[in-house]
Backbone as a printed PyTorch tensor [residue, N CA C, xyz], in Angstrom:
tensor([[[-67.4960, 208.0440, -75.3190],
         [-67.9800, 208.6250, -73.9030],
         [-68.7390, 209.9710, -74.2550]],

        [[-69.7300, 210.0080, -73.6470],
         [-70.6280, 211.2130, -73.8410],
         [-70.8040, 211.9200, -72.4730]],

        [[-70.6110, 213.1860, -72.4290],
         [-70.8950, 214.0430, -71.2520],
         [-72.0570, 214.9740, -71.4160]],

        [[-72.9340, 214.8410, -70.4330],
         [-74.1450, 215.5840, -70.4130],
         [-74.2120, 216.5660, -69.3760]],

        [[-74.5410, 217.9100, -69.6330],
         [-74.7510, 218.8510, -68.6230],
         [-76.1230, 219.6890, -68.6510]],

        [[-76.8420, 219.4940, -67.7140],
         [-78.1640, 220.1320, -67.6470],
         [-78.0430, 221.5770, -67.1340]],

        [[-78.9730, 222.5560, -67.7110],
         [-79.2930, 223.7850, -67.1830],
         [-80.5840, 224.1330, -67.1690]],

        [[-80.9820, 225.2780, -66.4800],
         [-82.2440, 225.7930, -66.6430],
         [-83.2680, 225.5520, -65.4190]],

        [[-82.8150, 224.8150, -64.5120],
         [-83.6230, 224.5040, -63.3210],
         [-83.9090, 225.7940, -62.4220]],

        [[-84.8120, 225.8340, -61.5210],
         [-84.9210, 226.9370, -60.6650],
         [-86.3000, 226.7630, -60.0040]],

        [[-86.7780, 227.9570, -59.4380],
         [-87.8900, 228.0460, -58.5900],
         [-89.0550, 228.6460, -59.3380]],

        [[-90.1560, 228.1150, -59.4210],
         [-91.2990, 228.6340, -60.1370],
         [-92.5610, 228.3710, -59.4030]],

        [[-93.5480, 229.2770, -59.5060],
         [-94.8290, 228.9800, -58.8600],
         [-95.7170, 228.0100, -59.6590]],

        [[-96.5650, 227.2870, -59.0340],
         [-97.4560, 226.4620, -59.6630],
         [-98.1940, 227.1170, -60.6870]],

        [[-98.2520, 226.3910, -61.8880],
         [-98.9090, 226.9660, -63.0200],
         [-98.0430, 227.6700, -63.9590]],

        [[-96.7400, 227.8910, -63.5530],
         [-95.9620, 228.5420, -64.4100],
         [-95.0410, 227.4890, -65.2790]],

        [[-94.0770, 228.0660, -65.9750],
         [-93.3330, 227.3310, -67.0160],
         [-91.8380, 227.4460, -66.7990]],

        [[-91.1800, 226.3490, -67.2270],
         [-89.7270, 226.3560, -67.0370],
         [-89.0680, 225.4700, -68.1370]],

        [[-88.0230, 225.9570, -68.7460],
         [-87.3210, 225.0680, -69.7030],
         [-86.0570, 224.6850, -69.3810]],

        [[-85.7620, 223.4460, -69.4590],
         [-84.5120, 222.8220, -69.1930],
         [-83.7660, 222.4640, -70.5420]],

        [[-82.4630, 222.6330, -70.5060],
         [-81.5900, 222.3540, -71.5590],
         [-80.4690, 221.2570, -71.2570]],

        [[-80.0270, 220.5140, -72.1070],
         [-78.8990, 219.5480, -71.7170],
         [-78.0490, 219.5640, -72.9730]],

        [[-76.8170, 219.9990, -72.7080],
         [-75.7290, 220.0160, -73.6390],
         [-74.7710, 218.8450, -73.6290]],

        [[-74.6940, 218.2580, -74.7560],
         [-73.8950, 216.9910, -74.8870],
         [-72.3920, 217.2060, -75.5680]],

        [[-71.4660, 216.5060, -75.1300],
         [-70.2320, 216.6810, -75.7740],
         [-69.5970, 215.1400, -75.7870]],

        [[-68.8590, 214.8840, -76.9070],
         [-68.3040, 213.6450, -77.0480],
         [-69.0830, 212.6890, -77.6880]],

        [[-68.7550, 211.7790, -78.3520],
         [-69.7160, 210.7180, -78.9900],
         [-70.3830, 211.4060, -80.2260]],

        [[-71.3310, 210.4640, -80.8170],
         [-72.1480, 210.9920, -81.9050],
         [-73.5030, 211.1550, -81.4120]],

        [[-73.8770, 212.4210, -81.0870],
         [-75.0840, 212.6360, -80.3600],
         [-76.4010, 212.0650, -81.0890]],

        [[-76.3830, 212.1850, -82.4420],
         [-77.5400, 211.6100, -83.1110],
         [-77.6930, 210.1860, -83.0950]],

        [[-76.6300, 209.5990, -82.5050],
         [-76.8540, 208.1190, -82.4850],
         [-77.4000, 207.5370, -81.1950]],

        [[-77.7960, 208.5520, -80.2760],
         [-78.3100, 208.2220, -79.0910],
         [-79.7530, 208.5310, -78.9050]],

        [[-80.5210, 207.7080, -78.2300],
         [-81.9430, 208.1000, -77.7210],
         [-81.5490, 208.9430, -76.4010]],

        [[-82.2560, 209.8310, -76.3580],
         [-82.1730, 210.7960, -75.1010],
         [-83.3470, 210.8050, -74.3730]],

        [[-83.2260, 211.0480, -73.0270],
         [-84.4570, 211.0360, -72.2030],
         [-84.2650, 212.0200, -70.8940]],

        [[-85.3230, 212.2410, -70.4120],
         [-85.2600, 213.1840, -69.1620],
         [-85.8330, 212.1880, -67.9430]],

        [[-85.2410, 212.2880, -66.8420],
         [-85.7080, 211.5910, -65.5980],
         [-85.9390, 212.5370, -64.4970]],

        [[-86.5480, 212.1380, -63.5520],
         [-86.4990, 213.0260, -62.2690],
         [-86.5770, 212.2040, -60.9880]],

        [[-86.0320, 212.7360, -59.9920],
         [-86.0300, 212.0230, -58.6370],
         [-86.4140, 213.0690, -57.5960]],

        [[-87.3850, 212.7940, -56.9830],
         [-87.9590, 213.5580, -55.8640],
         [-87.3800, 213.1100, -54.4370]],

        [[-87.2980, 213.9130, -53.5080],
         [-86.6940, 213.4160, -52.1050],
         [-87.4080, 212.3440, -51.7260]],

        [[-86.7380, 211.2880, -51.3850],
         [-87.3010, 210.0470, -50.8000],
         [-87.9830, 209.1040, -51.7480]],

        [[-87.9570, 209.4060, -53.0680],
         [-88.6470, 208.6910, -54.0710],
         [-87.6160, 208.0920, -55.0370]],

        [[-87.9140, 207.1660, -55.7230],
         [-87.1920, 206.4960, -56.8510],
         [-86.9910, 207.4970, -57.9680]],

        [[-85.9550, 207.3240, -58.7640],
         [-85.8990, 208.1320, -60.0330],
         [-87.0040, 207.5480, -61.1190]],

        [[-87.6210, 208.4090, -61.8470],
         [-88.6530, 207.9820, -62.6460],
         [-88.5420, 208.7160, -63.9790]],

        [[-89.0900, 207.9070, -65.0010],
         [-88.8830, 208.4640, -66.3460],
         [-89.8740, 209.5870, -66.4860]],

        [[-89.4760, 210.5720, -67.3560],
         [-90.3690, 211.6550, -67.7050],
         [-90.6200, 211.8950, -69.1380]],

        [[-89.6330, 211.8240, -69.8910],
         [-89.8160, 211.8140, -71.4950],
         [-88.6380, 211.4010, -72.1590]],

        [[-88.7380, 211.0090, -73.2620],
         [-87.6760, 210.5140, -74.2640],
         [-87.8320, 210.9410, -75.7220]],

        [[-86.7810, 210.9800, -76.3150],
         [-86.8750, 211.2730, -77.7950],
         [-86.0960, 210.3640, -78.5980]],

        [[-86.4490, 209.7630, -79.7430],
         [-85.8480, 208.9410, -80.6890],
         [-84.5510, 209.6750, -81.2940]],

        [[-83.7220, 208.8930, -82.0430],
         [-82.4860, 209.4540, -82.4650],
         [-82.6340, 210.6260, -83.4850]],

        [[-83.6060, 210.3930, -84.5430],
         [-83.7480, 211.3050, -85.6180],
         [-85.0260, 211.3220, -86.1530]],

        [[-86.0810, 210.5700, -85.8530],
         [-87.3260, 210.4820, -86.6030],
         [-88.3660, 211.1950, -85.9330]],

        [[-88.1140, 211.8210, -84.6920],
         [-89.0480, 212.8780, -84.1760],
         [-90.0470, 211.9480, -83.0620]],

        [[-89.7460, 210.7910, -82.9740],
         [-90.7090, 209.9860, -82.0990],
         [-90.4440, 210.3940, -80.7080]],

        [[-91.5060, 210.5950, -79.8600],
         [-91.2080, 210.9200, -78.3770],
         [-92.1800, 210.0720, -77.5600]],

        [[-91.9790, 210.0720, -76.3290],
         [-92.8200, 209.2910, -75.2780],
         [-92.6880, 210.1090, -74.0630]],

        [[-93.7860, 209.9830, -73.3740],
         [-93.9690, 210.7220, -72.0310],
         [-94.4780, 209.8790, -70.9320]],

        [[-94.1710, 210.2650, -69.6040],
         [-94.8550, 209.6990, -68.6830],
         [-96.1790, 210.2260, -68.5350]],

        [[-97.2090, 209.4220, -68.1680],
         [-98.5680, 209.9000, -68.1540],
         [-98.7310, 211.1700, -67.2140]],

        [[-97.9560, 211.1260, -66.2310],
         [-98.0810, 212.4880, -65.3370],
         [-97.7430, 213.7680, -65.8660]],

        [[-96.9540, 213.6870, -67.0560],
         [-96.5470, 215.0520, -67.7210],
         [-97.0170, 215.1630, -69.0540]],

        [[-97.6410, 214.0570, -69.7300],
         [-98.2920, 214.1130, -71.0720],
         [-99.1460, 215.4060, -71.1240]],

        [[-99.0440, 216.1870, -72.2910],
         [-99.7880, 217.3480, -72.3620],
         [-99.4270, 218.6340, -71.7440]],

        [[-98.2650, 218.5000, -70.8380],
         [-97.7110, 219.5630, -70.2170],
         [-96.2440, 219.7380, -70.3420]],

        [[-95.5820, 218.7960, -70.6590],
         [-94.0620, 218.7840, -70.9130],
         [-93.8110, 218.4080, -72.4760]],

        [[-92.8850, 219.1220, -72.9970],
         [-92.3850, 218.6930, -74.3100],
         [-90.9480, 218.4510, -74.5130]],

        [[-90.6050, 217.4370, -75.0370],
         [-89.1260, 217.0580, -75.2410],
         [-88.7320, 217.3600, -76.6720]],

        [[-87.5680, 217.7780, -76.8390],
         [-87.1550, 218.1920, -78.1830],
         [-85.6420, 217.9280, -78.1440]],

        [[-85.1110, 217.8110, -79.4340],
         [-83.6790, 217.7230, -79.5200],
         [-83.1740, 218.4760, -80.8970]],

        [[-81.9810, 219.0130, -80.7120],
         [-81.2750, 219.4440, -81.7780],
         [-79.8310, 218.8480, -81.9770]],

        [[-79.9510, 217.8720, -82.9460],
         [-78.6650, 217.1420, -83.1590],
         [-77.5690, 217.9320, -83.6270]],

        [[-77.8990, 218.9310, -84.4820],
         [-76.7740, 219.8730, -85.0260],
         [-75.9800, 220.5590, -83.7470]],

        [[-76.8160, 221.0290, -82.8310],
         [-76.2780, 221.6670, -81.7150],
         [-75.9770, 220.8020, -80.4510]],

        [[-76.2520, 219.4230, -80.6990],
         [-76.0460, 218.3510, -79.5120],
         [-76.8040, 218.8290, -78.2940]],

        [[-77.9890, 219.1360, -78.5080],
         [-78.8640, 219.6510, -77.3810],
         [-80.1720, 218.8670, -77.2710]],

        [[-80.6550, 218.6040, -75.9680],
         [-81.9150, 218.1790, -75.7630],
         [-82.6010, 219.1740, -74.8610]],

        [[-83.8920, 219.2700, -75.0930],
         [-84.5990, 220.3030, -74.3050],
         [-85.8500, 219.7050, -73.6720]],

        [[-86.2810, 220.1160, -72.5730],
         [-87.5070, 219.7480, -71.8920],
         [-88.2550, 221.1940, -71.4420]],

        [[-89.3530, 221.2570, -72.1740],
         [-90.2920, 222.4970, -71.8410],
         [-91.3700, 221.9910, -71.0150]],

        [[-91.3850, 222.6860, -69.8240],
         [-92.3500, 222.2680, -68.8360],
         [-93.3560, 223.4900, -68.5370]],

        [[-94.5920, 223.0670, -68.8860],
         [-95.8070, 224.0850, -68.7440],
         [-96.6860, 223.6220, -67.6130]],

        [[-97.3910, 224.4750, -67.0960],
         [-98.5120, 224.3370, -66.1200],
         [-97.8510, 223.3690, -64.9480]],

        [[-96.8500, 223.6890, -64.4860],
         [-96.0620, 223.0310, -63.5220],
         [-96.9370, 222.8920, -62.1270]],

        [[-96.6460, 221.7580, -61.4470],
         [-97.4360, 221.4270, -60.3130],
         [-96.3590, 221.0960, -59.2420]],

        [[-96.6470, 221.3810, -57.9270],
         [-95.8160, 221.0650, -56.8090],
         [-95.1690, 219.7240, -56.9650]],

        [[-95.9710, 218.7290, -57.3910],
         [-95.5320, 217.3770, -57.3670],
         [-94.4520, 217.1750, -58.5500]],

        [[-94.2230, 218.1350, -59.2870],
         [-93.1370, 218.2100, -60.3420],
         [-91.7760, 218.4900, -59.7750]],

        [[-91.8830, 218.8960, -58.4120],
         [-90.5580, 219.2690, -57.8780],
         [-89.6460, 218.0030, -57.6400]],

        [[-88.4400, 218.1510, -58.1950],
         [-87.5110, 217.0630, -58.2220],
         [-86.1290, 217.4720, -58.8490]],

        [[-85.1630, 216.7460, -58.7760],
         [-83.9850, 216.8780, -59.5030],
         [-84.1810, 216.1830, -60.8680]],

        [[-83.9760, 217.0170, -61.9350],
         [-84.1370, 216.5170, -63.3280],
         [-82.8260, 216.2120, -63.9090]],

        [[-82.6750, 214.8790, -64.5440],
         [-81.6370, 214.3310, -65.1210],
         [-81.7740, 214.1860, -66.6770]],

        [[-80.7290, 214.5860, -67.3810],
         [-80.7000, 214.2470, -68.7730],
         [-79.9010, 212.9670, -68.9340]],

        [[-80.3760, 212.1290, -69.8460],
         [-79.6610, 210.8910, -70.0560],
         [-79.6600, 210.4690, -71.5180]],

        [[-78.5890, 209.5690, -71.8260],
         [-78.5110, 209.0200, -73.2940],
         [-78.3470, 207.5610, -73.1910]],

        [[-78.8440, 206.9930, -74.2600],
         [-78.6690, 205.3450, -74.2820],
         [-78.2910, 204.9970, -75.6890]],

        [[-77.6710, 203.9090, -75.8100],
         [-77.1330, 203.3350, -77.0380],
         [-78.5680, 202.5440, -77.7510]],

        [[-79.6000, 202.4180, -76.9470],
         [-80.7570, 201.5980, -77.4590],
         [-81.1950, 202.2800, -78.7170]],

        [[-81.5880, 201.3480, -79.4750],
         [-82.0790, 201.8310, -80.9350],
         [-83.4320, 202.4820, -81.0440]],

        [[-84.2300, 202.1560, -79.8610],
         [-85.6260, 202.7420, -79.6700],
         [-85.7390, 203.4460, -78.2780]],

        [[-86.8050, 204.0330, -78.2860],
         [-86.9550, 204.6960, -76.7660],
         [-87.2730, 203.6150, -75.7450]],

        [[-86.5820, 203.8600, -74.5850],
         [-86.8480, 202.9990, -73.4110],
         [-87.1340, 203.9180, -72.2890]],

        [[-88.0190, 203.4350, -71.3700],
         [-88.6890, 204.1340, -70.3220],
         [-87.9880, 203.8350, -69.0760]],

        [[-87.1240, 202.6130, -69.0400],
         [-86.5800, 202.3890, -67.8320],
         [-85.3620, 203.2880, -67.6420]],

        [[-84.6480, 203.1420, -66.5450],
         [-83.4600, 204.0860, -66.2770],
         [-82.2560, 203.3460, -66.7660]],

        [[-82.2030, 202.3340, -67.7600],
         [-81.0930, 201.6360, -68.2330],
         [-80.5800, 202.4270, -69.3260]],

        [[-80.0570, 203.5610, -68.9480],
         [-79.3600, 204.6630, -69.9070],
         [-77.8600, 204.3970, -69.6040]],

        [[-77.0190, 204.7920, -70.6940],
         [-75.5770, 204.5650, -70.5330],
         [-74.9910, 205.7760, -69.9470]],

        [[-75.5450, 206.9640, -70.3500],
         [-74.9250, 208.2530, -69.7000],
         [-75.8460, 209.1170, -68.9560]],

        [[-75.3890, 209.8030, -68.0130],
         [-76.2480, 210.7420, -67.2480],
         [-75.6100, 212.0230, -67.0020]],

        [[-76.3630, 213.0640, -66.8490],
         [-75.7360, 214.3890, -66.5130],
         [-75.9260, 214.4240, -64.8590]],

        [[-75.5580, 215.5080, -64.3390],
         [-75.3420, 215.7560, -62.9230],
         [-76.7790, 216.0590, -62.1720]],

        [[-77.7240, 216.5040, -63.1090],
         [-79.0350, 216.9710, -62.5230],
         [-79.1580, 218.3080, -62.3080]],

        [[-80.4630, 218.9680, -62.4380],
         [-80.5810, 220.2770, -62.1730],
         [-81.9580, 220.3860, -61.2450]],

        [[-81.9970, 221.0530, -60.3100],
         [-83.1050, 221.2440, -59.3050],
         [-84.2790, 221.8230, -59.9080]],

        [[-85.4910, 221.4190, -59.8290],
         [-86.7120, 222.0990, -60.2030],
         [-87.5810, 222.0900, -58.9530]],

        [[-87.9690, 223.3570, -58.4760],
         [-88.8220, 223.4700, -57.3850],
         [-90.1790, 224.2700, -57.7930]],

        [[-91.2860, 223.8220, -57.5420],
         [-92.5870, 224.3790, -57.8790],
         [-93.1680, 224.5640, -56.6910]],

        [[-93.4450, 225.8830, -56.2690],
         [-94.1100, 226.2610, -55.1150],
         [-95.6330, 226.3910, -55.3310]],

        [[-96.4190, 226.1290, -54.2170],
         [-97.9760, 226.1170, -54.3870],
         [-98.4570, 227.5610, -54.0280]]])
């Protein structure tokens, strides 16, 4: 069983930056593909970024590519999301997730989820 806890959300102006962190406990963190998802009010949850277990492979949604960076530290059992050049449309609750899948998946078919952290970008 893996528990995930996000932190680092908040309010930022458009064009600004924010970093999210997700701390994992339980399980073997390096065995999981990890991802970030977000859900805006009235919208479905959507894929943001994911990182493979240990070979550095990452994937991003087209809407955030070039602005967001996902990284992980298996020794610290943490995954990060650095968000730059934020836009009002990035406003959402951001969720950290982990999956048993052997490779990155972009659907929300993940096994474990955090409680979410709010990111609000003002125009």
